[in-house]
Amino acid sequence: MALTRKMLRAMGIEDEKIEQIIEEHAETVDALKKQRDEAKGQAGEADELRKQLEGAQKQLEGMQDDGYKAKYEELKGEFDGYKADVEAEKAQATARSLFKAQVEKLGITGSRADSIVRATDLGAFEVEDGAYKDPKAVEEAIKNDWGDFIPKITTEGAHVAHPPEQGGGDAEPKSLADALRQRYSEKG
């Protein structure tokens, strides 16, 4: 769903505020696009490094000179380091998305969910094959740490104007004297 001026006006927001909201939204979108482009660039760099590594391997096979072997080892080390960094970022993103899904499952949505994800140490929860090892422990941790943000839903019965009589017992006393008479007559 796109954030439009028409939608904001329908919500009853003033034109000045609408412009501020649209500007902030545009900044956020631009930042996200920039991050996406940087990630694409890094992926391109990884492919380029892979090609360089393969070329270095072919050259090494052709020539058994120690200079090429050292260069190969250096390039391979750089590539392995870069690959480890990419994997770590991917694992961090997976942990964030899993934790946010768990928070939203408990009923916390929107910016509160994002704030909780940013404020939580996600390294405390083990992720294996794209899922938590112990999702109940994660849920309990969220309930313990962020329970005040979880909405409480209660169900009440319908209010009946004239409830049914409960066996037709004695009527409620209207005065203190009536209450005392009723109590003594029950005992004796």
mmCIF file of C-alpha atoms in Angstrom:
data_model
loop_
_atom_site.group_PDB
_atom_site.id
_atom_site.type_symbol
_atom_site.label_atom_id
_atom_site.label_comp_id
_atom_site.label_asym_id
_atom_site.label_seq_id
_atom_site.Cartn_x
_atom_site.Cartn_y
_atom_site.Cartn_z
ATOM 1 C CA MET A 1 0.000 0.000 0.000
ATOM 2 C CA ALA A 2 1.522 3.299 -1.101
ATOM 3 C CA LEU A 3 1.657 6.334 1.148
ATOM 4 C CA THR A 4 -0.187 9.060 -0.801
ATOM 5 C CA ARG A 5 -1.316 12.590 -0.094
ATOM 6 C CA LYS A 6 -4.886 11.552 -0.883
ATOM 7 C CA MET A 7 -4.761 8.821 1.761
ATOM 8 C CA LEU A 8 -3.295 11.196 4.359
ATOM 9 C CA ARG A 9 -5.954 13.837 3.623
ATOM 10 C CA ALA A 10 -8.610 11.149 4.051
ATOM 11 C CA MET A 11 -7.176 10.541 7.528
ATOM 12 C CA GLY A 12 -7.768 14.201 8.356
ATOM 13 C CA ILE A 13 -4.123 15.278 8.476
ATOM 14 C CA GLU A 14 -3.255 18.905 7.726
ATOM 15 C CA ASP A 15 -1.507 19.774 4.446
ATOM 16 C CA GLU A 16 1.647 20.988 6.255
ATOM 17 C CA LYS A 17 1.938 17.710 8.122
ATOM 18 C CA ILE A 18 1.217 15.757 4.932
ATOM 19 C CA GLU A 19 4.183 17.421 3.224
ATOM 20 C CA GLN A 20 6.431 16.630 6.189
ATOM 21 C CA ILE A 21 5.276 13.004 6.231
ATOM 22 C CA ILE A 22 5.791 12.637 2.459
ATOM 23 C CA GLU A 23 9.305 14.157 2.703
ATOM 24 C CA GLU A 24 10.287 11.827 5.566
ATOM 25 C CA HIS A 25 8.822 8.859 3.710
ATOM 26 C CA ALA A 26 10.744 9.795 0.567
ATOM 27 C CA GLU A 27 13.983 10.022 2.587
ATOM 28 C CA THR A 28 13.346 6.572 4.061
ATOM 29 C CA VAL A 29 12.593 5.063 0.662
ATOM 30 C CA ASP A 30 15.695 6.682 -0.850
ATOM 31 C CA ALA A 31 17.848 5.292 1.976
ATOM 32 C CA LEU A 32 16.410 1.815 1.435
ATOM 33 C CA LYS A 33 17.035 2.047 -2.316
ATOM 34 C CA LYS A 34 20.613 3.125 -1.620
ATOM 35 C CA GLN A 35 21.114 0.122 0.688
ATOM 36 C CA ARG A 36 19.671 -2.171 -1.978
ATOM 37 C CA ASP A 37 21.977 -0.735 -4.631
ATOM 38 C CA GLU A 38 24.979 -1.126 -2.323
ATOM 39 C CA ALA A 39 24.038 -4.763 -1.696
ATOM 40 C CA LYS A 40 23.758 -5.345 -5.449
ATOM 41 C CA GLY A 41 27.158 -3.745 -5.885
ATOM 42 C CA GLN A 42 28.641 -5.998 -3.243
ATOM 43 C CA ALA A 43 27.137 -9.024 -4.955
ATOM 44 C CA GLY A 44 28.729 -7.879 -8.212
ATOM 45 C CA GLU A 45 32.042 -7.484 -6.409
ATOM 46 C CA ALA A 46 31.725 -11.037 -5.109
ATOM 47 C CA ASP A 47 31.208 -12.347 -8.638
ATOM 48 C CA GLU A 48 34.168 -10.307 -9.840
ATOM 49 C CA LEU A 49 36.357 -11.680 -7.053
ATOM 50 C CA ARG A 50 35.203 -15.201 -7.892
ATOM 51 C CA LYS A 51 36.193 -14.694 -11.522
ATOM 52 C CA GLN A 52 39.560 -13.305 -10.474
ATOM 53 C CA LEU A 53 40.058 -16.307 -8.219
ATOM 54 C CA GLU A 54 39.246 -18.730 -11.015
ATOM 55 C CA GLY A 55 41.628 -16.877 -13.335
ATOM 56 C CA ALA A 56 44.353 -17.024 -10.708
ATOM 57 C CA GLN A 57 43.761 -20.748 -10.295
ATOM 58 C CA LYS A 58 44.162 -21.300 -14.041
ATOM 59 C CA GLN A 59 47.344 -19.258 -14.092
ATOM 60 C CA LEU A 60 48.659 -21.242 -11.156
ATOM 61 C CA GLU A 61 48.019 -24.483 -12.948
ATOM 62 C CA GLY A 62 49.848 -23.151 -16.011
ATOM 63 C CA MET A 63 52.841 -21.916 -14.070
ATOM 64 C CA GLN A 64 54.133 -23.393 -10.881
ATOM 65 C CA ASP A 65 55.923 -20.225 -9.801
ATOM 66 C CA ASP A 66 55.859 -19.281 -6.101
ATOM 67 C CA GLY A 67 54.923 -15.654 -6.933
ATOM 68 C CA TYR A 68 51.666 -16.749 -8.478
ATOM 69 C CA LYS A 69 50.979 -19.141 -5.688
ATOM 70 C CA ALA A 70 51.356 -16.346 -3.117
ATOM 71 C CA LYS A 71 49.111 -14.078 -5.179
ATOM 72 C CA TYR A 72 46.588 -16.890 -5.445
ATOM 73 C CA GLU A 73 46.624 -17.449 -1.698
ATOM 74 C CA GLU A 74 46.179 -13.716 -1.100
ATOM 75 C CA LEU A 75 43.223 -13.487 -3.481
ATOM 76 C CA LYS A 76 41.694 -16.622 -2.050
ATOM 77 C CA GLY A 77 42.061 -15.190 1.475
ATOM 78 C CA GLU A 78 40.389 -11.936 0.412
ATOM 79 C CA PHE A 79 37.576 -13.832 -1.250
ATOM 80 C CA ASP A 80 37.048 -16.108 1.739
ATOM 81 C CA GLY A 81 36.964 -13.075 4.062
ATOM 82 C CA TYR A 82 34.460 -11.306 1.843
ATOM 83 C CA LYS A 83 32.367 -14.455 1.566
ATOM 84 C CA ALA A 84 32.352 -14.802 5.375
ATOM 85 C CA ASP A 85 31.242 -11.169 5.728
ATOM 86 C CA VAL A 86 28.387 -11.681 3.262
ATOM 87 C CA GLU A 87 27.289 -14.854 5.054
ATOM 88 C CA ALA A 88 27.372 -13.062 8.414
ATOM 89 C CA GLU A 89 25.220 -10.221 7.052
ATOM 90 C CA LYS A 90 22.812 -12.754 5.566
ATOM 91 C CA ALA A 91 22.586 -14.628 8.885
ATOM 92 C CA GLN A 92 21.967 -11.351 10.747
ATOM 93 C CA ALA A 93 19.194 -10.399 8.302
ATOM 94 C CA THR A 94 17.601 -13.841 8.713
ATOM 95 C CA ALA A 95 17.740 -13.551 12.506
ATOM 96 C CA ARG A 96 16.124 -10.085 12.350
ATOM 97 C CA SER A 97 13.307 -11.251 10.082
ATOM 98 C CA LEU A 98 12.621 -14.369 12.199
ATOM 99 C CA PHE A 99 12.565 -12.345 15.409
ATOM 100 C CA LYS A 100 10.287 -9.702 13.894
ATOM 101 C CA ALA A 101 7.894 -12.424 12.689
ATOM 102 C CA GLN A 102 7.839 -13.886 16.213
ATOM 103 C CA VAL A 103 7.147 -10.421 17.709
ATOM 104 C CA GLU A 104 4.353 -9.781 15.213
ATOM 105 C CA LYS A 105 2.894 -13.231 15.933
ATOM 106 C CA LEU A 106 2.434 -12.074 19.536
ATOM 107 C CA GLY A 107 0.482 -9.018 18.350
ATOM 108 C CA ILE A 108 3.152 -6.298 18.410
ATOM 109 C CA THR A 109 3.229 -4.612 15.018
ATOM 110 C CA GLY A 110 4.541 -1.587 13.206
ATOM 111 C CA SER A 111 7.243 0.661 14.552
ATOM 112 C CA ARG A 112 7.076 -0.960 17.991
ATOM 113 C CA ALA A 113 8.067 -4.293 16.464
ATOM 114 C CA ASP A 114 10.946 -2.633 14.593
ATOM 115 C CA SER A 115 12.128 -0.919 17.782
ATOM 116 C CA ILE A 116 12.017 -4.185 19.724
ATOM 117 C CA VAL A 117 14.034 -5.948 17.014
ATOM 118 C CA ARG A 118 16.678 -3.194 17.086
ATOM 119 C CA ALA A 119 16.870 -3.215 20.896
ATOM 120 C CA THR A 120 17.168 -6.995 21.283
ATOM 121 C CA ASP A 121 20.443 -8.955 21.200
ATOM 122 C CA LEU A 122 19.602 -11.458 18.477
ATOM 123 C CA GLY A 123 22.805 -13.419 19.096
ATOM 124 C CA ALA A 124 21.194 -14.975 22.168
ATOM 125 C CA PHE A 125 18.881 -17.100 19.982
ATOM 126 C CA GLU A 126 20.195 -19.920 17.808
ATOM 127 C CA VAL A 127 19.004 -20.065 14.200
ATOM 128 C CA GLU A 128 19.309 -23.328 12.303
ATOM 129 C CA ASP A 129 18.151 -23.936 8.726
ATOM 130 C CA GLY A 130 16.161 -20.683 8.584
ATOM 131 C CA ALA A 131 14.261 -21.295 11.847
ATOM 132 C CA TYR A 132 14.852 -20.993 15.564
ATOM 133 C CA LYS A 133 16.099 -24.102 17.353
ATOM 134 C CA ASP A 134 13.777 -23.379 20.292
ATOM 135 C CA PRO A 135 10.941 -21.045 19.204
ATOM 136 C CA LYS A 136 9.143 -21.412 22.559
ATOM 137 C CA ALA A 137 12.186 -20.024 24.371
ATOM 138 C CA VAL A 138 12.230 -17.053 21.990
ATOM 139 C CA GLU A 139 8.524 -16.476 22.578
ATOM 140 C CA GLU A 140 8.981 -16.646 26.358
ATOM 141 C CA ALA A 141 11.918 -14.225 26.170
ATOM 142 C CA ILE A 142 9.782 -11.764 24.211
ATOM 143 C CA LYS A 143 6.907 -12.131 26.685
ATOM 144 C CA ASN A 144 9.260 -11.593 29.635
ATOM 145 C CA ASP A 145 11.160 -8.639 28.169
ATOM 146 C CA TRP A 146 8.443 -6.934 26.122
ATOM 147 C CA GLY A 147 5.195 -8.203 27.711
ATOM 148 C CA ASP A 148 3.908 -4.676 28.323
ATOM 149 C CA PHE A 149 3.660 -4.150 24.558
ATOM 150 C CA ILE A 150 1.668 -7.323 23.879
ATOM 151 C CA PRO A 151 -2.025 -6.476 23.512
ATOM 152 C CA LYS A 152 -4.359 -8.268 25.925
ATOM 153 C CA ILE A 153 -7.575 -9.464 24.297
ATOM 154 C CA THR A 154 -10.515 -10.289 26.544
ATOM 155 C CA THR A 155 -13.987 -11.517 25.739
ATOM 156 C CA GLU A 156 -17.027 -10.507 27.723
ATOM 157 C CA GLY A 157 -20.530 -11.900 27.519
ATOM 158 C CA ALA A 158 -23.465 -9.828 26.374
ATOM 159 C CA HIS A 159 -25.038 -7.470 28.883
ATOM 160 C CA VAL A 160 -28.571 -8.684 29.576
ATOM 161 C CA ALA A 161 -31.099 -6.040 30.602
ATOM 162 C CA HIS A 162 -33.172 -8.487 32.652
ATOM 163 C CA PRO A 163 -31.081 -11.453 33.788
ATOM 164 C CA PRO A 164 -32.910 -14.673 34.591
ATOM 165 C CA GLU A 165 -33.850 -15.234 38.199
ATOM 166 C CA GLN A 166 -31.594 -17.495 40.232
ATOM 167 C CA GLY A 167 -34.030 -19.874 41.885
ATOM 168 C CA GLY A 168 -36.391 -17.233 43.243
ATOM 169 C CA GLY A 169 -34.722 -16.904 46.668
ATOM 170 C CA ASP A 170 -35.359 -14.148 49.176
ATOM 171 C CA ALA A 171 -35.257 -10.643 47.882
ATOM 172 C CA GLU A 172 -32.367 -8.425 48.816
ATOM 173 C CA PRO A 173 -33.009 -6.508 52.043
ATOM 174 C CA LYS A 174 -33.710 -2.823 51.577
ATOM 175 C CA SER A 175 -32.513 -1.649 54.967
ATOM 176 C CA LEU A 176 -30.079 -2.694 57.654
ATOM 177 C CA ALA A 177 -32.900 -3.844 59.900
ATOM 178 C CA ASP A 178 -34.262 -6.104 57.148
ATOM 179 C CA ALA A 179 -30.793 -7.553 56.577
ATOM 180 C CA LEU A 180 -30.332 -8.339 60.276
ATOM 181 C CA ARG A 181 -33.817 -9.941 60.540
ATOM 182 C CA GLN A 182 -33.116 -12.063 57.501
ATOM 183 C CA ARG A 183 -29.768 -13.209 58.877
ATOM 184 C CA TYR A 184 -31.148 -14.159 62.325
ATOM 185 C CA SER A 185 -34.082 -15.971 60.798
ATOM 186 C CA GLU A 186 -31.681 -18.104 58.664
ATOM 187 C CA LYS A 187 -29.637 -19.108 61.738
ATOM 188 C CA GLY A 188 -32.353 -19.889 64.079
#
